[in-house]
Amino acid sequence: MSDTTPPAARAPYMRIADELREDIAAGRIAIGDALPSYTTIARAHDVSVSTAQKAVMTLQAEGLVGAVHGSGVYVTAVPAPDLDAHGHDEDRLASMEARLERIEHMLETLTALIDRE
């Protein structure tokens, strides 16, 4: 999240949207899972149902959730990772580089075994 507004100063619907977004990003709410009902969200955060709806509509506008009439609101995507100034996800890049090194090592080992035969 790039907003530098202190959490307490953010509008309640934005704080709720942030929490739901984090739950989705962390996998606590997976793609295909239903979000809690507006009433459940409102009660959990001590806000009105319309505030809960606004939080969910924020996620819908971001393309993270979609409503199914008469059924509920479901997670449809995971938020993109926070990127550095160059547009890179440093943790993911480091993980991919480590995997590539392991693959290269396995390839060298296999090549050496084949050459021995």
XYZ file of C-alpha atoms in Angstrom:
117
model
C 0.000 0.000 0.000
C 1.480 3.341 -1.000
C -0.783 5.591 1.127
C 1.218 7.149 3.973
C -1.820 8.300 5.976
C -1.574 6.941 9.551
C -4.035 4.037 9.973
C -6.047 5.794 12.692
C -6.565 8.822 10.419
C -7.912 6.741 7.516
C -11.638 6.516 6.933
C -13.216 3.441 8.565
C -14.166 1.907 5.212
C -10.531 2.220 4.053
C -9.210 0.554 7.228
C -11.673 -2.312 6.696
C -10.721 -2.592 3.009
C -7.029 -2.629 4.019
C -7.646 -5.447 6.505
C -9.618 -7.509 3.983
C -6.972 -6.864 1.303
C -4.256 -8.064 3.706
C -6.310 -11.184 4.533
C -6.604 -11.925 0.812
C -2.906 -11.270 0.156
C -1.906 -13.535 3.060
C -4.216 -16.327 1.895
C -6.481 -16.178 4.946
C -9.265 -15.542 2.451
C -8.464 -17.469 -0.740
C -9.580 -17.035 -4.335
C -13.073 -18.465 -4.558
C -13.840 -17.917 -0.872
C -16.794 -15.775 0.123
C -16.187 -12.628 2.125
C -18.104 -12.325 5.374
C -21.524 -10.713 4.963
C -21.840 -6.937 5.182
C -23.585 -7.368 8.531
C -20.771 -9.559 9.874
C -18.125 -7.077 8.711
C -20.086 -4.169 10.190
C -20.472 -5.868 13.569
C -16.807 -6.940 13.675
C -15.657 -3.359 13.084
C -18.445 -1.559 14.950
C -19.514 0.381 11.846
C -22.691 0.698 9.827
C -23.603 -1.810 7.131
C -23.187 0.959 4.532
C -19.585 1.486 5.705
C -18.950 -2.261 5.332
C -20.503 -2.137 1.844
C -18.249 0.767 0.899
C -15.181 -1.205 2.032
C -16.203 -4.186 -0.101
C -17.022 -1.917 -3.052
C -13.467 -0.558 -2.780
C -12.100 -4.085 -3.202
C -14.543 -4.683 -6.043
C -13.286 -1.548 -7.817
C -9.734 -2.912 -7.437
C -10.816 -6.171 -9.079
C -10.137 -8.295 -6.001
C -13.719 -9.426 -5.385
C -16.883 -9.928 -7.359
C -20.501 -10.086 -6.272
C -22.785 -12.947 -7.244
C -26.388 -11.775 -6.981
C -28.189 -13.610 -4.202
C -25.080 -15.547 -3.194
C -22.427 -13.202 -1.823
C -19.130 -11.541 -2.609
C -16.240 -13.791 -3.589
C -12.484 -13.282 -3.893
C -11.507 -13.257 -7.559
C -7.862 -12.122 -7.411
C -4.928 -11.565 -5.081
C -3.482 -8.058 -4.723
C -0.294 -7.400 -6.618
C 2.775 -7.363 -4.360
C 4.298 -4.079 -3.287
C 7.033 -3.245 -5.767
C 10.244 -1.294 -5.357
C 11.001 1.924 -7.246
C 11.976 -0.107 -10.316
C 8.766 -2.137 -10.355
C 10.350 -5.252 -8.819
C 9.073 -7.415 -5.998
C 12.421 -7.861 -4.207
C 11.389 -10.879 -2.107
C 9.966 -12.718 -5.087
C 12.984 -11.844 -7.222
C 15.389 -13.166 -4.558
C 13.361 -16.366 -4.247
C 13.384 -16.884 -8.009
C 17.144 -16.283 -8.183
C 17.729 -18.876 -5.435
C 15.550 -21.388 -7.292
C 17.418 -20.725 -10.515
C 20.742 -21.364 -8.764
C 19.432 -24.701 -7.412
C 18.213 -25.695 -10.876
C 21.557 -24.762 -12.433
C 23.356 -26.858 -9.791
C 21.080 -29.846 -10.462
C 21.687 -29.469 -14.199
C 25.459 -29.451 -13.649
C 25.184 -32.555 -11.451
C 23.065 -34.384 -14.018
C 25.424 -33.387 -16.833
C 28.394 -34.712 -14.847
C 26.590 -38.012 -14.204
C 25.736 -38.404 -17.882
C 29.306 -37.612 -18.936
C 30.625 -40.362 -16.625
C 28.578 -43.025 -18.380
